Short mmCIF file of C-alpha atoms and ligand atoms in Angstrom, two decimals:
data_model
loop_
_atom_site.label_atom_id
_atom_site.label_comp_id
_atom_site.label_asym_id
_atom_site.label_seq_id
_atom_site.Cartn_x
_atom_site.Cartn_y
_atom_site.Cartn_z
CA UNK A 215 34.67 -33.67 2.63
CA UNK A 216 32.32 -33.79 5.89
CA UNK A 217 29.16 -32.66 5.25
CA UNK A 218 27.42 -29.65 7.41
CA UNK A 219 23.94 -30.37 9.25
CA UNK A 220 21.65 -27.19 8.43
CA UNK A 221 19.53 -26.72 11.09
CA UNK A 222 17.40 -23.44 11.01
CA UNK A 223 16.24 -21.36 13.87
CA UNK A 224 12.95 -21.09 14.43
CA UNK A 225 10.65 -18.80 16.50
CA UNK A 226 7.79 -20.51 18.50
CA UNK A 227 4.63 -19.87 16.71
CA UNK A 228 2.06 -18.43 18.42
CA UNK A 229 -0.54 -21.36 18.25
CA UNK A 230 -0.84 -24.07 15.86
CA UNK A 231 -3.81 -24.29 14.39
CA UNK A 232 -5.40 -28.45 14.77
CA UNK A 233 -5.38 -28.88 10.82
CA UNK A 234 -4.53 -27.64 7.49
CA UNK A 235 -7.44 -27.65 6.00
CA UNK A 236 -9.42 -24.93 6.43
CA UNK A 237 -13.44 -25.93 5.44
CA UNK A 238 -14.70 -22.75 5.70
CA UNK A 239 -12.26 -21.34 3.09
CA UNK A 240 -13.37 -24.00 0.63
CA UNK A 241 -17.46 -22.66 1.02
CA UNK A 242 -15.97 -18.69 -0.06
CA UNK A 243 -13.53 -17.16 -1.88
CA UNK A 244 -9.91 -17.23 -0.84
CA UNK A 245 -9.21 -13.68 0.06
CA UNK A 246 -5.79 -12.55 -1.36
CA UNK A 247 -3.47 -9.72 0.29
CA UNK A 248 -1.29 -8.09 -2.41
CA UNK A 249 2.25 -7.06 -1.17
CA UNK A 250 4.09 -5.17 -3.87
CA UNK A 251 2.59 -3.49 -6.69
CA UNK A 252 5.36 -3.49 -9.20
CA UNK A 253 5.26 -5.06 -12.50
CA UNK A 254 4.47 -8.16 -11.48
CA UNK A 255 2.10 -7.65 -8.99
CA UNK A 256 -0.11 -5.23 -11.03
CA UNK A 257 -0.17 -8.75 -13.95
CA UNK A 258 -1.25 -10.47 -10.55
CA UNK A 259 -4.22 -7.96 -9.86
CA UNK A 260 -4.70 -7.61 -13.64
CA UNK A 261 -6.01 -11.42 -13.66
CA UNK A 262 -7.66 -11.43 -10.46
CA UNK A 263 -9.44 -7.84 -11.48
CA UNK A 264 -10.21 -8.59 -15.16
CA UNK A 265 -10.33 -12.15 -15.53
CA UNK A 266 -11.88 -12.94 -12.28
CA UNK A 267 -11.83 -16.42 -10.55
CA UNK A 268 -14.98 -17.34 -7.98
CA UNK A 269 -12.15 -19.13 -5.77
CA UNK A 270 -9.68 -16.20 -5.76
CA UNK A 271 -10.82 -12.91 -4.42
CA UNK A 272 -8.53 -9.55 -4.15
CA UNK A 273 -8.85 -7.96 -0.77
CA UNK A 274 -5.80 -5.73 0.09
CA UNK A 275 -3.02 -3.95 -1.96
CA UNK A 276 -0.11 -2.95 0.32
CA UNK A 277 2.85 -1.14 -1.19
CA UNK A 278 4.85 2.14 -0.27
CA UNK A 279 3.35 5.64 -1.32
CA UNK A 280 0.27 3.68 -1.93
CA UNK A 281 -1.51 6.70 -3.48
CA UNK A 282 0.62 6.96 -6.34
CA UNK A 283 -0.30 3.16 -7.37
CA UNK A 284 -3.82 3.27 -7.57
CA UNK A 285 -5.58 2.28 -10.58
CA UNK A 286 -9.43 2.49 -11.63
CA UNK A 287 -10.03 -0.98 -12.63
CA UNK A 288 -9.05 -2.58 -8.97
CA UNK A 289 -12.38 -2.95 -7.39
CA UNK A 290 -13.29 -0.30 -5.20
CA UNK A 291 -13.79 -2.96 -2.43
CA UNK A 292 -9.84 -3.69 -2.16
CA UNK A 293 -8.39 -1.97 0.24
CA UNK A 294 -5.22 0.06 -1.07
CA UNK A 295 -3.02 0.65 2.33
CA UNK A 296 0.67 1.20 3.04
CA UNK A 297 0.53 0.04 6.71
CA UNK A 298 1.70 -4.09 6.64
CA UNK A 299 -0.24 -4.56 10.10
CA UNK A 300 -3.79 -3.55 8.21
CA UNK A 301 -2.68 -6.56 6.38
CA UNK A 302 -1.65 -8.74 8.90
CA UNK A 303 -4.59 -8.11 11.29
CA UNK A 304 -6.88 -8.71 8.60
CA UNK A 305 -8.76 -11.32 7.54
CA UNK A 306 -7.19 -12.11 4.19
CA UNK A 307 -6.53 -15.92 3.79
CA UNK A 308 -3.10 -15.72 1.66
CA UNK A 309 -0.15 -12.99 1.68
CA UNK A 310 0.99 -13.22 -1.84
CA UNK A 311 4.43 -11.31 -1.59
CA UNK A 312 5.67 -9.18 -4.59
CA UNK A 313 8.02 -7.01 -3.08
CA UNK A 314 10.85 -8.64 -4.10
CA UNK A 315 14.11 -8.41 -2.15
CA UNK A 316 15.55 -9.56 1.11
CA UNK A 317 14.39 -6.36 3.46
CA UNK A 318 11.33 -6.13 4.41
CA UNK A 319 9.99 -9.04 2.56
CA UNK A 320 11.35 -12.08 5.14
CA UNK A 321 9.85 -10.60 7.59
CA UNK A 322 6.63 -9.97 6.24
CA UNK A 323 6.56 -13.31 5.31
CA UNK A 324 7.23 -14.67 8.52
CA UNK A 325 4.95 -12.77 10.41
CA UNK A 326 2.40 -13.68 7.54
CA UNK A 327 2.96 -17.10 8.67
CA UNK A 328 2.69 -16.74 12.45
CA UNK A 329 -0.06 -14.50 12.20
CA UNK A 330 -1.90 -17.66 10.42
CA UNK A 331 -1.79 -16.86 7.00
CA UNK A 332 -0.31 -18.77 4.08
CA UNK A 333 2.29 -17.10 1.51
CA UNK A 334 2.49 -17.03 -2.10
CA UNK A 335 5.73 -15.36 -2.92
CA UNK A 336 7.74 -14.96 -5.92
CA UNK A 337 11.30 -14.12 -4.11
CA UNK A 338 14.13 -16.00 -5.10
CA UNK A 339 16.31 -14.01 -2.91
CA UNK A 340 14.18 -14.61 -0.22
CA UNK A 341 13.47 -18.82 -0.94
CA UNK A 342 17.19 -19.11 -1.67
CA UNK A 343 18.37 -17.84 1.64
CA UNK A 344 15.62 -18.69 3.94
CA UNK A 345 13.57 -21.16 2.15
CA UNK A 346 14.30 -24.53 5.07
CA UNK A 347 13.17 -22.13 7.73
CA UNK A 348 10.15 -20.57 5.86
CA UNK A 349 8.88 -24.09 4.58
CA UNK A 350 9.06 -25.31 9.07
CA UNK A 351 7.60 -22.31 9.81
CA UNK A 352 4.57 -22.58 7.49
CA UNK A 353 4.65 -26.37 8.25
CA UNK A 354 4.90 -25.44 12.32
CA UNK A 355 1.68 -22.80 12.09
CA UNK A 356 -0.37 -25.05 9.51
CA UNK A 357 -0.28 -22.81 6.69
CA UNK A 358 1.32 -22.89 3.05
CA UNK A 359 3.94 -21.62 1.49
CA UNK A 360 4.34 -21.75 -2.29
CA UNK A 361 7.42 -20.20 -4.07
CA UNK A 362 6.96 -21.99 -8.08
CA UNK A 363 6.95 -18.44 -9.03
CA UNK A 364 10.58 -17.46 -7.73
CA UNK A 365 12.10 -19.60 -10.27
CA UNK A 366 11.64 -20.01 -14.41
CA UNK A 367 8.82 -17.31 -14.80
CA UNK A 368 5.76 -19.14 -16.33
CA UNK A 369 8.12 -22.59 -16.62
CA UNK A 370 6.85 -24.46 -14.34
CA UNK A 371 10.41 -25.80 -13.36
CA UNK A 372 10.09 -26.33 -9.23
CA UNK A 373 6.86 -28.47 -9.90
CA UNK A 374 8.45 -30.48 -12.15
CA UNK A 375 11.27 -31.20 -9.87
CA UNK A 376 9.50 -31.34 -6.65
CA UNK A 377 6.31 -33.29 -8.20
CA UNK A 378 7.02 -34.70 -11.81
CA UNK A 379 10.33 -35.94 -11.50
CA UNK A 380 10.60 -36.60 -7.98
CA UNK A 381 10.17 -40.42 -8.33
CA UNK A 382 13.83 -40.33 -10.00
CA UNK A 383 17.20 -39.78 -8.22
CA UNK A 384 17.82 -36.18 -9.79
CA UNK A 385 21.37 -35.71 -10.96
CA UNK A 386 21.86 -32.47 -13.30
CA UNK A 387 20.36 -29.11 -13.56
CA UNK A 388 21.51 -27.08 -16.15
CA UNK A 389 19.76 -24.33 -18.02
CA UNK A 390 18.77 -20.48 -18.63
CA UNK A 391 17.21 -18.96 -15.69
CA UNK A 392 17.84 -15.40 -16.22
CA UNK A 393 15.23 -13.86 -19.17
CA UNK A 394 16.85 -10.61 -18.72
CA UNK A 395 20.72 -12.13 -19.84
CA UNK A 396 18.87 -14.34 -22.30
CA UNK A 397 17.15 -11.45 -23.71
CA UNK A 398 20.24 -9.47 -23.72
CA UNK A 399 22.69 -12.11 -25.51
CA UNK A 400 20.28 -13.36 -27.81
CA UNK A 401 19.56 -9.98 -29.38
CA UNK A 402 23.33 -8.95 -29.43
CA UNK A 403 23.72 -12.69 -31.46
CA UNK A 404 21.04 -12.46 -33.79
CA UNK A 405 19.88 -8.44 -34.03
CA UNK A 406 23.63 -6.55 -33.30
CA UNK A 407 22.34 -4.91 -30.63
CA UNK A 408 24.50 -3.27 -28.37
CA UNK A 409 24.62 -5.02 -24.82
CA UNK A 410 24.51 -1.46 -22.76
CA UNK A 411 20.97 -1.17 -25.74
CA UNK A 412 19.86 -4.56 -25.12
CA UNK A 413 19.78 -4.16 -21.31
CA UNK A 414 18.14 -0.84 -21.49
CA UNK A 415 15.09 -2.70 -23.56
CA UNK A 416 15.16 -5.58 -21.07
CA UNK A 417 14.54 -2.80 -18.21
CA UNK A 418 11.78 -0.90 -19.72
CA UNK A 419 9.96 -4.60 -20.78
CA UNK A 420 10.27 -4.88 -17.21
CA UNK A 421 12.36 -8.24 -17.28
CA UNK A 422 15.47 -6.76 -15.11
CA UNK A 423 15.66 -6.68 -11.19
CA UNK A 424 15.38 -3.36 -10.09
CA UNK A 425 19.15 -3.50 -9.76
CA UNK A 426 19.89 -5.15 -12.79
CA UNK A 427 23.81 -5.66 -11.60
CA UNK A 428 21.83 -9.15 -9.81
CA UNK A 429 21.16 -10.03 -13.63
CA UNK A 430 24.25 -9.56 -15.47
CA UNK A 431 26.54 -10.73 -12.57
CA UNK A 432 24.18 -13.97 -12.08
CA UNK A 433 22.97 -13.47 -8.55
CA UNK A 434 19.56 -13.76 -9.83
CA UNK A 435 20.56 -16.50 -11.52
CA UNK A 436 22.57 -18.41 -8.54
CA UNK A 437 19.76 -17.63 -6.08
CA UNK A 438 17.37 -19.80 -8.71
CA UNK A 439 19.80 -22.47 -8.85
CA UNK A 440 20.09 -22.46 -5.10
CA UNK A 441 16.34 -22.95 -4.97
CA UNK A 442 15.94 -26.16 -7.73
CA UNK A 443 19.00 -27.67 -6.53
CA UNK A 444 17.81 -28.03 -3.05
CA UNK A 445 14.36 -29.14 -3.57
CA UNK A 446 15.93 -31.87 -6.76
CA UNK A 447 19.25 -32.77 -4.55
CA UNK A 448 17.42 -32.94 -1.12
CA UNK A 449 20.34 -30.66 0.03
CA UNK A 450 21.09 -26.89 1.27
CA UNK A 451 22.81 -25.04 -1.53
CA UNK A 452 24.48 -21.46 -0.37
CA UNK A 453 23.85 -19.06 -3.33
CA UNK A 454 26.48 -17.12 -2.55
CA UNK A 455 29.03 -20.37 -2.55
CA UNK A 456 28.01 -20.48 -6.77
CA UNK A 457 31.31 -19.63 -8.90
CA UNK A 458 29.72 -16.72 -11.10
CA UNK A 459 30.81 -14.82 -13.99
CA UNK A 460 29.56 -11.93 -15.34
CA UNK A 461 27.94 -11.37 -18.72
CA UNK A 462 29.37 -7.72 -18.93
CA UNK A 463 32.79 -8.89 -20.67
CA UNK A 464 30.69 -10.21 -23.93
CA UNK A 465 31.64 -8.69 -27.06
CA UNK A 466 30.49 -9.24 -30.92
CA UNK A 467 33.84 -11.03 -31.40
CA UNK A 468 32.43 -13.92 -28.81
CA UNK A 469 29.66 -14.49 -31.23
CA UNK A 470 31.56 -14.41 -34.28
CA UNK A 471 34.16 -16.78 -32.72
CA UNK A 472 31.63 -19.00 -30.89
CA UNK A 473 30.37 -19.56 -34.51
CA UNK A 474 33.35 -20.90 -35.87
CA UNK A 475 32.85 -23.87 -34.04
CA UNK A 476 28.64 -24.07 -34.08
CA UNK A 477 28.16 -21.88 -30.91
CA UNK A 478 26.69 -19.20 -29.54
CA UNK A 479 26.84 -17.49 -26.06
CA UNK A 480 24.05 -17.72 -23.67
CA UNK A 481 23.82 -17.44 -19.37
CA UNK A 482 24.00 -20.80 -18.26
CA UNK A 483 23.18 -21.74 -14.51
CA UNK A 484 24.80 -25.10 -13.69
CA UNK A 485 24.32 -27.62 -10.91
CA UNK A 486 25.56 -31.64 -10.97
CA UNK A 487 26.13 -34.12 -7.94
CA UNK A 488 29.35 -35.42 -7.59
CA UNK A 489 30.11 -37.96 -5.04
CA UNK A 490 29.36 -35.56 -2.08
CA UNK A 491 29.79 -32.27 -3.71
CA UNK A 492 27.94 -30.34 -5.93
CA UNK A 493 29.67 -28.65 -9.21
CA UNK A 494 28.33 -25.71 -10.16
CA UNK A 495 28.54 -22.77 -11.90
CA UNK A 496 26.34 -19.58 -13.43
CA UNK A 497 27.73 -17.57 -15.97
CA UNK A 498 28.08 -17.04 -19.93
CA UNK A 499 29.03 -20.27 -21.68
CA UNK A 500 29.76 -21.59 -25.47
CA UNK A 501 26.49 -23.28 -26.44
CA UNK A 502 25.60 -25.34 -29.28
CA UNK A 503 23.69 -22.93 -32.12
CA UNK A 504 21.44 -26.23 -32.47
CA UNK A 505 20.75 -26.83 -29.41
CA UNK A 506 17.72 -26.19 -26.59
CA UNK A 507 19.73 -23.62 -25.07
CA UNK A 508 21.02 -22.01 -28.09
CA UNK A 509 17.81 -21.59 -29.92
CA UNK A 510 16.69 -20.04 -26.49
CA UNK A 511 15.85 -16.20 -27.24
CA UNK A 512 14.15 -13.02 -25.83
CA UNK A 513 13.30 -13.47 -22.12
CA UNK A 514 12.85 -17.31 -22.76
CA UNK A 515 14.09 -19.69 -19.75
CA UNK A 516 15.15 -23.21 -20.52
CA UNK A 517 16.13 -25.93 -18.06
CA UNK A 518 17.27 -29.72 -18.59
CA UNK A 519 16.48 -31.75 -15.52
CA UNK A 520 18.70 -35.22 -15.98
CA UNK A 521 17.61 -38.19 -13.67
CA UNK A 522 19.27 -41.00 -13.06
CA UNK A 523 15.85 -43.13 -14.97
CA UNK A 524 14.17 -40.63 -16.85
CA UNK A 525 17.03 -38.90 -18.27
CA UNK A 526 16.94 -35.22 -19.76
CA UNK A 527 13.93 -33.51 -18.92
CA UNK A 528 13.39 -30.04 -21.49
CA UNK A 529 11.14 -27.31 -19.40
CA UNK A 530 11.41 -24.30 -22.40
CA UNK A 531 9.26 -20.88 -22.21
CA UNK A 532 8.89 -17.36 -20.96
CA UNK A 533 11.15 -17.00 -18.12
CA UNK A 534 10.72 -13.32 -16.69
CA UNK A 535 8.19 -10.12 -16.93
CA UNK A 536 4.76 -9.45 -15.82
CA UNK A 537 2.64 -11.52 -17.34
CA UNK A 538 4.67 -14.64 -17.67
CA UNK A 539 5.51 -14.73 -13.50
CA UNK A 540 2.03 -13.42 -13.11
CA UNK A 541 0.86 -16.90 -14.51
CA UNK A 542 3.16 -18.82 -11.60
CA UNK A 543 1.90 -16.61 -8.81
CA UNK A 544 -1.87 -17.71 -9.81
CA UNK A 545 -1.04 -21.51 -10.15
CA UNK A 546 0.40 -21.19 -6.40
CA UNK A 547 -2.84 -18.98 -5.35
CA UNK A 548 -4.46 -22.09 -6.99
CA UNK A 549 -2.37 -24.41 -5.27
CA UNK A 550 -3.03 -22.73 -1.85
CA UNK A 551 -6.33 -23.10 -2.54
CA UNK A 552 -6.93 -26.79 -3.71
CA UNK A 553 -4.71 -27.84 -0.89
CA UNK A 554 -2.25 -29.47 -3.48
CA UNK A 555 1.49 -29.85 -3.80
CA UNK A 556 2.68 -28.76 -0.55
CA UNK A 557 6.31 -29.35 0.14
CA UNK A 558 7.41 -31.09 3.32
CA UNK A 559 9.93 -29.59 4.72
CA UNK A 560 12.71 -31.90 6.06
CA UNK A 561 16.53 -31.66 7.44
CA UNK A 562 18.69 -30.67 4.97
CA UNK A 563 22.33 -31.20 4.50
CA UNK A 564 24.94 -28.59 3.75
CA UNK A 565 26.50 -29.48 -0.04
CA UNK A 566 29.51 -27.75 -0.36
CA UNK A 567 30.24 -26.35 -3.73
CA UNK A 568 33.22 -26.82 -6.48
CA UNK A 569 33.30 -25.34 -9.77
CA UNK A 570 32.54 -27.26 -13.12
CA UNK A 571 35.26 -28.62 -15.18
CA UNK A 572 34.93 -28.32 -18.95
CA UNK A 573 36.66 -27.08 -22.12
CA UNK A 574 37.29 -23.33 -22.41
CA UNK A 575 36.79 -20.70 -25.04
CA UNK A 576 40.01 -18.29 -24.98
CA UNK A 577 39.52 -14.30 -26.35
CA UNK A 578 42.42 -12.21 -25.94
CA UNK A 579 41.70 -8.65 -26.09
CA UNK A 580 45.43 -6.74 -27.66
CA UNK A 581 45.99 -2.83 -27.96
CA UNK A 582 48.66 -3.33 -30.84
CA UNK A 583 50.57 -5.74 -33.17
CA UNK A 584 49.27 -9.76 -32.69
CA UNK A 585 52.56 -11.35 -33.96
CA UNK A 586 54.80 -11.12 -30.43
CA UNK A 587 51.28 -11.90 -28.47
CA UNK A 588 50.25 -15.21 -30.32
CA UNK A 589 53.64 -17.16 -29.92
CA UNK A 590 53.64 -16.15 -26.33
CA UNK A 591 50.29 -17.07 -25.61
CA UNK A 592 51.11 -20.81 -26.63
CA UNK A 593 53.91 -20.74 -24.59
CA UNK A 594 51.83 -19.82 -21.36
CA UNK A 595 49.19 -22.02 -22.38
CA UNK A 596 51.94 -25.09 -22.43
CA UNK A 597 53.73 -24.28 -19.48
CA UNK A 598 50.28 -24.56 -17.70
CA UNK A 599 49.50 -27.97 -19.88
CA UNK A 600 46.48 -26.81 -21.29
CA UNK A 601 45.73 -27.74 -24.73
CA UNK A 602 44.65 -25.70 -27.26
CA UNK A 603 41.99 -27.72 -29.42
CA UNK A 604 41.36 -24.90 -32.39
CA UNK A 605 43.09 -21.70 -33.23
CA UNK A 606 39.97 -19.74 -34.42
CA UNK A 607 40.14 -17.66 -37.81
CA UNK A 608 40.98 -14.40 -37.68
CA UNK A 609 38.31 -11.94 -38.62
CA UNK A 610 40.22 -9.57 -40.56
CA UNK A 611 43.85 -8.00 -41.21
CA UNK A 612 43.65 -5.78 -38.77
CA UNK A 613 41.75 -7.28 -36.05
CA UNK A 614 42.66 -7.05 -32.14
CA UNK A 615 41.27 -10.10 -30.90
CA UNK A 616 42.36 -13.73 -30.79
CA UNK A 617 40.51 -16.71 -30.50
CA UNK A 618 41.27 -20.23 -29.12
CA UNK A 619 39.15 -23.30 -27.61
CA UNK A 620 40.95 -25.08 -25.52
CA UNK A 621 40.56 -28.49 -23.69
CA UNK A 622 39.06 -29.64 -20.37
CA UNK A 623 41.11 -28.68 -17.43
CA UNK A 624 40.95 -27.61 -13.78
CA UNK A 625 39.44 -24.17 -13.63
CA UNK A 626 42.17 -23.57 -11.35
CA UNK A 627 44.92 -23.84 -13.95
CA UNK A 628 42.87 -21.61 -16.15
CA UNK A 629 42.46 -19.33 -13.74
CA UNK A 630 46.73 -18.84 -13.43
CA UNK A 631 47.59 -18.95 -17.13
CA UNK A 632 44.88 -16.32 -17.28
CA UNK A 633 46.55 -14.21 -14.67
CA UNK A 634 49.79 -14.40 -16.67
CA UNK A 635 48.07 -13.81 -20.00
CA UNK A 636 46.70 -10.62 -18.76
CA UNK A 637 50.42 -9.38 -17.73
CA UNK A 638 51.06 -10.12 -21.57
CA UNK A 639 52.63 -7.09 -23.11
CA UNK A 640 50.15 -5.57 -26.39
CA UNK A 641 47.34 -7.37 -24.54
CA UNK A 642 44.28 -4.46 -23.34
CA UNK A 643 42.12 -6.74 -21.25
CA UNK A 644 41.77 -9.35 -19.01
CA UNK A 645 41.24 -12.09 -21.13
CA UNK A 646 37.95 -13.78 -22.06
CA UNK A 647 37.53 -17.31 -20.65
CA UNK A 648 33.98 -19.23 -21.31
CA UNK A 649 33.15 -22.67 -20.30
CA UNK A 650 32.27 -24.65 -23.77
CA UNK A 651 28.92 -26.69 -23.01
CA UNK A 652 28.80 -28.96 -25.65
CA UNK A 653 28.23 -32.96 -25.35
CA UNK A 654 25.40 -32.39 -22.98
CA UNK A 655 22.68 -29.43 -22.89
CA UNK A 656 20.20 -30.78 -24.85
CA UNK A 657 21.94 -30.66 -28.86
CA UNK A 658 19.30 -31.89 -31.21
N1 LIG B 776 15.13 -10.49 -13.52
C1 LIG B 776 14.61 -11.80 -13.61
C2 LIG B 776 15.01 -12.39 -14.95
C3 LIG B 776 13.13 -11.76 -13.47
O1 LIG B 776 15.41 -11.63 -15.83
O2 LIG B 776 14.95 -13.60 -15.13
C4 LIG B 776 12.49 -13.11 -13.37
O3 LIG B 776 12.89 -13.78 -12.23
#
């Protein structure tokens, strides 16, 4: 498959300043401009405020209805203002952006940039989709961008791929990037909960996107994996091009079943190389119970990086909320700061995108009697060729669900036996289909 040369558009900056390295920053603090001051920009301003830093001063707090944000224990010398120009005309060093969001946040970055100051930004919807033509820009008007904070929470998984590991040929992403799913189907595996409960806790611990449809569907997720993959395949990744399924469809039985055969059921974001495509995938998989993924819980993150030298790389902690991202934001501040890690950005090719092979978990969903249902179900299955590896036990006398793993096939021939299995008469739903991630995330 030809490959498509990305070139972004890019607006003439203004001037370009000679270097970028700015003395007289290094001689005084670096004077921060706060955009956004939700939950994680008020952890932000919480460290800068309470656990000050002599290199990192707060200046400016911009956010809509600013009255209704302000809090006694910002210094009275910040400036609190809901006008982005104040910002942008002033003489704050770094725009750290917090809004989160496409609109207005790209373009307050961008004129952040041409108006010569760096960014510190935390947007993955933002990096995903206009990361190549943020990183010229900032590299065209001599300023920074850093973005560590847009993926993983406090795991620091873009350094580790764009600094650690980049000395390897990078192969294989695959992980949790979504604390709010995590959070969700950990506690419906281990505590009961209710997912519709479990979401509602995520929300007020202030781990969900504001629309938390991004979480459960795995756009939050797929605009992460965008993100990583470029900087560790040296490629552009369309978010949007990411097969994704949503966690939604999860039900006890999955656990219970998923058991049966020393699983559980977490979000899994996937993204391998192969040849000239890229395979990948974000959605709820079959995980091994003993595994780095399946011990994952709460609003943990946790991401193996395979290279073609070093191997499997673990990065394992708290992936989303306040404090966690907080952390991220501050290391970039840092970074601004110390004039370290800056990304160069380059040329990037187009990868296009094909879904990830793998064996299957089956749940059928029936409304009456099983009997008629099971013997037609293996016919469908073997008319499509698909092999069923395990029937799972039933749960009870009574019960309404079925279980099956199956083995590797195309997802496209899943995807048709599926369509006829949810014509089935006495079956209520469309039926449950999970990859099964077993040989190779990480089993201890
Ligand atoms: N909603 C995101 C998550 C926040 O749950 O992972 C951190 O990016």
């Amino acid at each position: 498959m030809a490959l498509t040369a990305y070139v972004p558009s890019i607006p003439q900056p203004a001037k370009r300043p000679a270097s970028r390295v700015q003395p007289a920053v290094a001689q005084r603090p670096s004077k921060i401009a706060l955009l956004g001051f939700g939950t994680v920009g008020r952890a932000v301003a919480e460290i800068l405020c309470r656990e000050p830093r002599p290199e990192l001063q707060l200046t400016h707090v911009f956010n809509r209805n600013v009255q209704r944000k302000r809090v006694g224990w910002v210094h009275d010398s910040v400036t609190w203002t809901q006008d982005v120009n104040e910002i942008l005309n002033s003489t704050a060093d770094v725009v750290l952006e917090l809004i989160g969001g496409l609109d207005p946040a790209y373009e307050f970055i961008r004129r952040a940039l041409l108006s010569g100051k760096s960014v510190v930004t935390a947007n993955k919807h933002v990096m995903a989709k206009y990361g190549p033509e943020l990183l010229l820009l900032a590299h065209q008007t001599g300023q920074r961008l850093e973005y560590g904070a847009s993926v993983g929470g406090a795991v620091p998984v873009l350094t580790a791929v764009q600094q650690g590991l980049s000395g390897d040929r990078l192969l294989r992403i695959c992980g949790i990037l979504n604390g709010t799913c995590n959070y969700i189907l950990s506690n419906m595996e281990r505590n009961g909960t209710t997912l519709a409960g479990a979401l509602h806790k995520a929300q007020q611990l202030g781990y969900a996107e504001s629309d938390p449809s991004d979480d459960v569907n795995g756009l939050d997720a797929a605009c992460k994996l965008a993100i990583v993959a470029r900087s560790a395949f040296h490629a552009q990744v369309n978010a949007f091009h990411i097969p994704r399924q949503s966690i939604l469809e999860i039900q006890p039985a999955d656990f219970r079943y998923a058991r049966q055969v020393g699983c559980t059921v977490r979000q899994v974001s996937h993204a391998e190389l192969t040849g000239k495509r890229l395979c990948a995938s974000v959605g709820p998989a079959l995980v091994p119970l003993n595994s780095a993924l399946g011990n994952s819980i709460d609003n943990d993150n946790a991401v193996l990086i395979r290279g073609e030298k070093s191997g499997d790389t673990l990065l394992a902690g708290k992936g989303a909320g306040g404090q966690p991202t907080a952390v991220a934001v501050v290391s970039d501040l840092l970074s601004v700061r110390q004039g370290s890690g800056a990304e160069s950005p380059s040329l990037l090719t187009m990868l296009p995108i094909a879904p990830v092979k793998s064996a299957h978990y089956l749940r059928l969903s029936m409304s009456g009697k099983r009997s008629g249902v099971i013997s037609a179900v293996r016919r469908i299955l073997a008319d499509h060729g698909i092999g069923i590896s395990k029937v799972l036990e039933r749960e009870g006398k009574n019960t309404l669900h079925a279980g099956y793993t199956l083995q590797s096939c195309s997802p496209a021939t899943l995807n048709k036996a599926a369509m006829q299995l949810s014509k089935l008469e006495g079956v209520s739903q469309r039926p449950l289909l999970l990859p099964i991630l077993s040989t190779h995330i990480g089993d201890k």
